[in-house]
Short mmCIF file of C-alpha atoms in Angstrom, two decimals:
data_model
loop_
_atom_site.label_atom_id
_atom_site.label_comp_id
_atom_site.label_asym_id
_atom_site.label_seq_id
_atom_site.Cartn_x
_atom_site.Cartn_y
_atom_site.Cartn_z
CA MET A 1 0.00 0.00 0.00
CA SER A 2 1.37 3.41 -0.93
CA LEU A 3 1.91 6.17 1.63
CA ILE A 4 -0.98 8.26 0.28
CA GLN A 5 -3.32 5.24 0.38
CA LYS A 6 -2.32 4.51 3.98
CA ILE A 7 -2.98 8.12 5.07
CA LYS A 8 -6.35 8.18 3.29
CA GLN A 9 -7.25 4.89 4.97
CA LEU A 10 -6.62 6.52 8.36
CA GLU A 11 -9.10 9.27 7.53
CA ARG A 12 -11.78 6.78 8.52
CA VAL A 13 -10.48 6.79 12.11
CA ASN A 14 -12.55 9.57 13.64
CA THR A 15 -10.31 9.93 16.72
CA LEU A 16 -7.25 10.93 14.67
CA SER A 17 -6.59 14.54 13.70
CA LYS A 18 -5.17 15.24 10.24
CA HIS A 19 -1.76 15.81 11.82
CA GLU A 20 -1.98 12.42 13.57
CA GLN A 21 -3.13 10.72 10.35
CA LEU A 22 0.00 11.95 8.61
CA VAL A 23 2.41 10.91 11.37
CA GLN A 24 0.73 7.55 11.92
CA GLY A 25 0.47 6.88 8.18
CA ILE A 26 4.15 7.50 7.59
CA MET A 27 5.19 5.38 10.59
CA GLU A 28 2.93 2.48 9.52
CA THR A 29 4.32 2.69 5.99
CA ILE A 30 7.85 2.49 7.45
CA ASP A 31 6.84 -0.49 9.60
CA ALA A 32 5.39 -2.24 6.55
CA GLY A 33 8.72 -1.85 4.74
CA ASP A 34 7.27 0.38 2.02
CA LEU A 35 9.41 3.30 3.20
CA LYS A 36 13.08 2.55 3.84
CA ILE A 37 16.12 4.50 4.98
CA GLY A 38 17.12 6.89 2.22
CA ASP A 39 13.63 7.13 0.68
CA GLN A 40 12.30 10.61 0.07
CA LEU A 41 8.91 11.66 1.38
CA PRO A 42 6.53 13.49 -0.97
CA SER A 43 7.13 17.24 -0.99
CA ILE A 44 4.84 19.43 1.06
CA ASN A 45 3.26 20.78 -2.12
CA ALA A 46 2.64 17.23 -3.40
CA MET A 47 1.02 16.24 -0.11
CA VAL A 48 -1.23 19.32 -0.22
CA ALA A 49 -2.30 18.42 -3.75
CA GLU A 50 -2.88 14.70 -2.96
CA LEU A 51 -4.62 15.05 0.42
CA GLY A 52 -6.06 18.53 0.51
CA PHE A 53 -4.57 19.10 3.98
CA ALA A 54 -3.34 22.54 5.02
CA ARG A 55 0.32 23.19 4.36
CA LYS A 56 1.01 23.97 8.02
CA THR A 57 -0.50 20.59 9.03
CA ILE A 58 1.94 18.73 6.79
CA VAL A 59 4.90 20.84 7.96
CA LYS A 60 3.96 20.12 11.59
CA ALA A 61 3.78 16.37 10.91
CA TYR A 62 7.13 16.32 9.12
CA GLU A 63 8.71 18.29 12.00
CA GLU A 64 7.38 15.79 14.54
CA LEU A 65 8.91 12.97 12.52
CA LYS A 66 12.20 14.89 12.62
CA ASP A 67 11.93 15.18 16.40
CA ARG A 68 11.40 11.43 16.62
CA GLY A 69 14.60 10.92 14.61
CA LEU A 70 12.78 9.24 11.70
CA VAL A 71 13.16 11.98 9.12
CA GLU A 72 15.84 14.47 8.11
CA SER A 73 15.31 17.59 6.03
CA LYS A 74 17.90 18.49 3.42
CA ARG A 75 17.95 22.07 2.20
CA LEU A 76 16.39 22.48 -1.24
CA LYS A 77 16.01 18.69 -1.55
CA GLY A 78 13.21 17.70 0.82
CA TYR A 79 12.56 15.19 3.62
CA PHE A 80 14.23 11.78 3.78
CA ILE A 81 13.80 8.67 5.97
CA ILE A 82 16.85 8.20 8.22
CA SER A 83 15.56 5.62 10.74
CA GLN A 84 13.01 2.83 10.99
CA GLU A 85 12.78 2.94 14.81
CA THR A 86 9.13 4.03 14.91
CA LYS A 87 8.70 3.13 18.59
CA VAL A 88 10.93 6.08 19.57
CA LYS A 89 8.85 8.99 20.85
CA LEU A 90 11.65 11.56 20.85
CA LYS A 91 15.32 11.66 19.93
CA VAL A 92 17.39 13.47 22.57
CA ALA A 93 20.94 14.83 22.28
CA LEU A 94 22.74 14.95 25.65
CA LEU A 95 25.93 17.03 25.52
CA LEU A 96 28.12 16.77 28.64
CA PHE A 97 31.62 17.82 29.72
CA ALA A 98 32.98 14.27 30.11
CA PHE A 99 31.93 10.91 31.53
CA LYS A 100 33.02 11.59 35.09
CA ASN A 101 31.45 9.72 38.01
CA PHE A 102 28.88 12.37 38.84
CA GLN A 103 27.90 12.78 35.17
CA GLU A 104 27.57 9.02 34.85
CA GLU A 105 25.18 9.25 37.80
CA PHE A 106 23.25 12.00 35.99
CA TYR A 107 23.06 9.94 32.78
CA ASN A 108 21.92 6.73 34.49
CA THR A 109 19.09 8.54 36.30
CA PHE A 110 18.14 10.53 33.19
CA ARG A 111 18.01 7.33 31.12
CA LYS A 112 15.91 5.51 33.72
CA GLU A 113 13.45 8.39 34.08
CA LEU A 114 12.85 8.72 30.33
CA GLY A 115 12.44 5.01 29.62
CA LYS A 116 12.83 3.06 26.39
CA ARG A 117 10.67 5.24 24.14
CA PHE A 118 13.22 8.07 24.21
CA GLN A 119 16.46 7.65 22.27
CA ILE A 120 19.38 9.38 24.01
CA ASP A 121 22.63 10.03 22.14
CA VAL A 122 25.47 11.23 24.41
CA PHE A 123 28.29 13.54 23.33
CA PHE A 124 31.28 14.96 25.27
CA HIS A 125 32.94 18.32 24.58
CA HIS A 126 35.67 18.19 27.31
CA ASN A 127 35.39 21.97 27.83
CA ASN A 128 36.91 22.49 24.37
CA VAL A 129 35.17 25.18 22.30
CA SER A 130 36.26 23.70 18.96
CA VAL A 131 35.00 20.26 19.94
CA PHE A 132 31.75 21.81 21.19
CA GLU A 133 31.25 23.68 17.89
CA THR A 134 31.98 20.57 15.81
CA ILE A 135 29.55 18.43 17.78
CA PHE A 136 26.85 21.09 17.74
CA ASN A 137 27.12 21.66 14.01
CA ASN A 138 26.87 17.91 13.41
CA ILE A 139 23.80 17.38 15.59
CA SER A 140 21.91 20.59 14.85
CA GLY A 141 18.48 19.93 13.35
CA LYS A 142 18.67 16.16 13.92
CA TYR A 143 17.10 15.93 17.39
CA GLY A 144 13.81 16.78 19.00
CA MET A 145 15.47 17.91 22.25
CA TYR A 146 18.93 19.17 23.22
CA VAL A 147 20.09 18.86 26.86
CA VAL A 148 23.39 20.71 27.14
CA ALA A 149 26.03 21.34 29.81
CA PRO A 150 27.57 24.47 28.26
CA ILE A 151 31.11 25.80 28.21
CA PRO A 152 31.32 29.19 29.97
CA ASP A 153 32.44 30.93 26.77
CA ILE A 154 30.36 33.58 25.02
CA SER A 155 31.44 32.26 21.59
CA ILE A 156 29.04 29.29 21.90
CA LYS A 157 26.00 31.51 22.46
CA PRO A 158 25.00 31.74 18.76
CA LEU A 159 25.01 27.94 18.56
CA LEU A 160 22.68 27.64 21.54
CA LEU A 161 20.41 30.35 20.16
CA SER A 162 20.12 28.45 16.89
CA ILE A 163 17.93 25.92 18.77
CA GLU A 164 14.36 27.00 19.39
CA PRO A 165 13.75 27.61 23.12
CA SER A 166 11.34 24.71 23.72
CA LYS A 167 13.91 22.21 22.38
CA LEU A 168 16.89 23.31 24.50
CA LEU A 169 17.57 22.70 28.19
CA ILE A 170 20.74 24.04 29.81
CA ILE A 171 21.99 21.86 32.69
CA ASP A 172 24.83 21.91 35.22
CA ARG A 173 26.57 25.27 34.54
CA TYR A 174 24.44 28.39 34.32
CA PHE A 175 24.66 30.18 30.96
CA SER A 176 22.87 33.47 30.29
CA LEU A 177 20.31 33.18 27.48
CA PRO A 178 17.07 35.05 26.69
CA GLU A 179 14.25 34.54 29.19
CA THR A 180 12.42 32.14 26.85
CA TYR A 181 15.12 29.46 27.39
CA SER A 182 15.06 26.87 30.15
CA TYR A 183 17.80 25.84 32.56
CA ILE A 184 18.40 23.61 35.59
CA SER A 185 21.80 24.83 36.68
CA GLN A 186 24.28 25.64 39.41
CA VAL A 187 25.73 29.03 40.39
CA PHE A 188 29.00 28.36 42.14
CA GLU A 189 30.77 31.25 43.85
CA ASP A 190 28.30 32.37 46.53
CA SER A 191 27.01 28.85 47.22
CA MET A 192 30.52 27.40 47.54
CA TYR A 193 31.58 30.27 49.81
CA SER A 194 28.58 29.68 52.10
CA ARG A 195 29.31 25.96 52.40
CA LEU A 196 32.96 26.67 53.31
CA VAL A 197 31.80 29.12 55.99
CA GLU A 198 29.64 26.34 57.46
CA LEU A 199 32.81 24.26 57.80
CA LEU A 200 34.91 27.06 59.31
CA PRO A 201 35.37 25.50 62.79
CA LYS A 202 36.50 22.20 61.25
CA ILE A 203 38.76 23.95 58.74
CA LYS A 204 40.38 26.05 61.49
CA SER A 205 41.40 22.85 63.28
CA TYR A 206 43.91 22.11 60.50
CA LYS A 207 47.23 23.86 59.88
CA LYS A 208 46.69 24.53 56.19
CA MET A 209 43.99 24.10 53.53
CA LEU A 210 45.06 23.12 50.02
CA LEU A 211 42.70 23.32 47.06
CA ILE A 212 43.90 20.85 44.41
CA ALA A 213 42.55 21.44 40.92
CA SER A 214 44.22 20.15 37.78
CA GLU A 215 44.99 22.90 35.24
CA ASP A 216 43.38 20.90 32.44
CA SER A 217 40.20 20.31 34.45
CA TYR A 218 36.89 21.93 33.56
CA TYR A 219 36.18 23.13 37.09
CA PRO A 220 34.09 26.29 37.46
CA GLN A 221 36.12 29.43 38.10
CA GLY A 222 33.53 30.44 40.70
CA THR A 223 34.84 27.69 42.99
CA LEU A 224 38.37 29.13 42.91
CA LYS A 225 37.06 32.65 43.57
CA ALA A 226 34.98 31.39 46.50
CA PHE A 227 38.00 29.57 47.96
CA GLN A 228 40.32 32.57 47.73
CA ARG A 229 37.62 34.85 49.17
CA PHE A 230 37.14 32.43 52.07
CA LEU A 231 40.86 32.33 52.83
CA ASP A 232 41.08 36.14 52.82
CA ASP A 233 37.91 36.79 54.84
CA PHE A 234 38.69 34.33 57.64
CA ASP A 235 42.49 34.49 57.67
CA VAL A 236 42.80 30.81 56.81
CA LYS A 237 46.24 29.64 55.73
CA GLY A 238 45.91 27.97 52.34
CA SER A 239 46.77 27.88 48.67
CA ILE A 240 45.76 26.47 45.29
CA GLN A 241 47.77 23.61 43.75
CA HIS A 242 47.34 22.24 40.25
CA SER A 243 48.67 18.77 41.06
CA TYR A 244 49.57 16.41 43.87
CA VAL A 245 52.79 14.42 44.00
CA ARG A 246 52.70 11.07 45.80
CA GLY A 247 54.74 11.14 48.99
CA THR A 248 54.17 14.85 49.76
CA LEU A 249 51.25 14.28 52.14
CA ARG A 250 51.54 16.23 55.40
CA LYS A 251 49.79 15.66 58.72
CA ARG A 252 47.21 18.24 59.83
CA ASN A 253 46.71 19.51 56.30
CA LEU A 254 43.22 19.72 54.83
CA TYR A 255 43.02 18.75 51.14
CA PHE A 256 40.09 20.08 49.09
CA PHE A 257 39.62 18.47 45.66
CA ILE A 258 37.98 19.65 42.47
CA GLY A 259 37.98 16.50 40.38
CA ASP A 260 38.79 13.06 41.69
CA SER A 261 42.08 11.97 40.13
CA PHE A 262 44.32 13.49 42.84
CA LEU A 263 41.82 12.58 45.57
CA TRP A 264 42.61 8.90 45.11
CA GLU A 265 46.36 9.62 45.16
CA VAL A 266 46.07 11.38 48.51
CA LEU A 267 43.93 8.56 49.93
CA LYS A 268 46.56 6.04 48.81
CA ASP A 269 49.20 8.04 50.71
CA CYS A 270 46.94 8.15 53.77
CA ARG A 271 46.76 4.37 53.72
CA SER A 272 50.51 3.98 53.09
CA ASN A 273 51.38 6.31 55.98
CA GLU A 274 48.65 4.87 58.22
CA TYR A 275 47.18 8.34 58.65
CA ILE A 276 43.62 8.51 59.94
CA VAL A 277 41.40 10.42 57.50
CA GLY A 278 39.41 13.01 59.43
CA ASN A 279 42.02 13.22 62.15
CA ASP A 280 45.60 13.22 60.86
CA VAL A 281 44.49 14.51 57.43
CA GLY A 282 41.32 16.28 56.38
CA ILE A 283 39.61 15.54 53.06
CA LEU A 284 36.93 17.64 51.33
CA SER A 285 35.69 16.97 47.79
CA CYS A 286 33.38 18.48 45.20
CA ASP A 287 30.71 16.42 43.40
CA ASP A 288 29.24 13.66 45.51
CA HIS A 289 29.09 10.03 44.38
CA ILE A 290 28.09 6.76 46.02
CA VAL A 291 31.77 5.75 46.29
CA LYS A 292 32.41 8.80 48.50
CA GLU A 293 29.72 7.62 50.89
CA ILE A 294 31.72 4.45 51.51
CA VAL A 295 35.51 4.88 51.27
CA PHE A 296 37.51 5.71 54.42
CA GLY A 297 34.33 6.01 56.43
CA GLY A 298 32.87 8.57 54.06
CA ILE A 299 34.23 11.67 52.30
CA THR A 300 32.70 15.07 53.09
CA THR A 301 31.46 16.70 49.89
CA ILE A 302 30.09 19.98 48.59
CA SER A 303 27.81 19.00 45.76
CA THR A 304 24.62 19.40 43.82
CA ASP A 305 22.31 16.38 43.83
CA PHE A 306 22.91 15.21 40.26
CA ARG A 307 20.23 12.55 40.50
CA GLU A 308 17.67 15.21 41.36
CA MET A 309 18.95 17.36 38.49
CA ALA A 310 18.54 14.39 36.14
CA VAL A 311 14.96 13.75 37.27
CA LYS A 312 14.08 17.41 36.70
CA ALA A 313 15.77 17.34 33.27
CA ALA A 314 13.88 14.19 32.25
CA ASN A 315 10.60 15.79 33.33
CA TYR A 316 11.37 18.78 31.11
CA VAL A 317 12.06 16.51 28.13
CA LYS A 318 8.71 14.77 28.65
CA ASN A 319 6.84 18.04 29.25
CA PRO A 320 8.80 21.05 27.94
CA VAL A 321 7.29 23.84 30.02
CA LEU A 322 9.56 26.85 30.66
CA THR A 323 11.81 25.89 33.60
CA GLN A 324 14.38 28.18 35.20
CA GLU A 325 15.87 26.70 38.33
CA ILE A 326 19.14 27.13 40.21
CA MET A 327 19.95 23.93 42.06
CA ALA A 328 21.15 24.06 45.64
CA ILE A 329 24.76 23.15 46.39
CA ASP A 330 24.69 21.06 49.57
CA LEU A 331 27.23 20.26 52.24
CA ILE A 332 27.24 16.53 52.98
CA LYS A 333 29.17 15.96 56.20
CA ARG A 334 30.98 12.66 56.67
CA ASN A 335 33.96 11.35 58.62
CA SER A 336 36.76 12.85 56.50
CA LEU A 337 36.52 16.20 58.33
#
């Protein structure tokens, strides 16, 4: 049965709108094997002539099929079938910094909340503007929803603005866009400063506080500003290091980590030297994870709840109502301080 015949057959179903007849007709024709990957759909003008439907109805149906990842539009050429996965409700592009532990936690929750009818393709930009631009140019126009952890660089703004507001959700880092765009983000400096102030009595019990942040990390600059402000305001002896060398661990120092690679090196030295974490050495870490609940009796963290962020992001994908929320950054006290 041809596509036009299938759509006309669905006209007999009184519960289907014309838009739904078009979408359902095309998907059933794909399922029947009469439309295959690479096949071109009739032009909008041809569909108007054959069916008598309004032009905007056909455009809306074709755009929905694009959002589902079934159809791709090629400029001046038309609409083409690119997938036969008709059970997919929406195709989602998830663009993250990297697959760190806390972002793995975000992804797993996000995936679970959306379920099998949503196709999620994950991309990583590693805080590199060129990589971000390349990925964005490759995925633009091919997804029904874009969930993006942005780079704090104004040069990416035109790329983000090229996506219509209802199809873009900014997560993790806050990025200033027009008020029609949605975000579920963190704002670091003031929140981080407040959490450090909460820990002031514990911090003062150590000789020195060292913030360890790799130079090639994608940590937010707001965290460094908050740390330096805290040191200055409360006369805390401390400094910022960009690495940790095994064997340089000192008793009564407090080590504060952005990123986890050097955290594990310090914990190895604690074990080697038989230092008691939370007594001989203090440990504080950004970005909570289930592992940090367990090791060495628990690591104190300053962190957003990434599982909660993922649930909120999934809810937006399923029901894209304007959402503008700054997530709390919590202090989770454990035995390492």
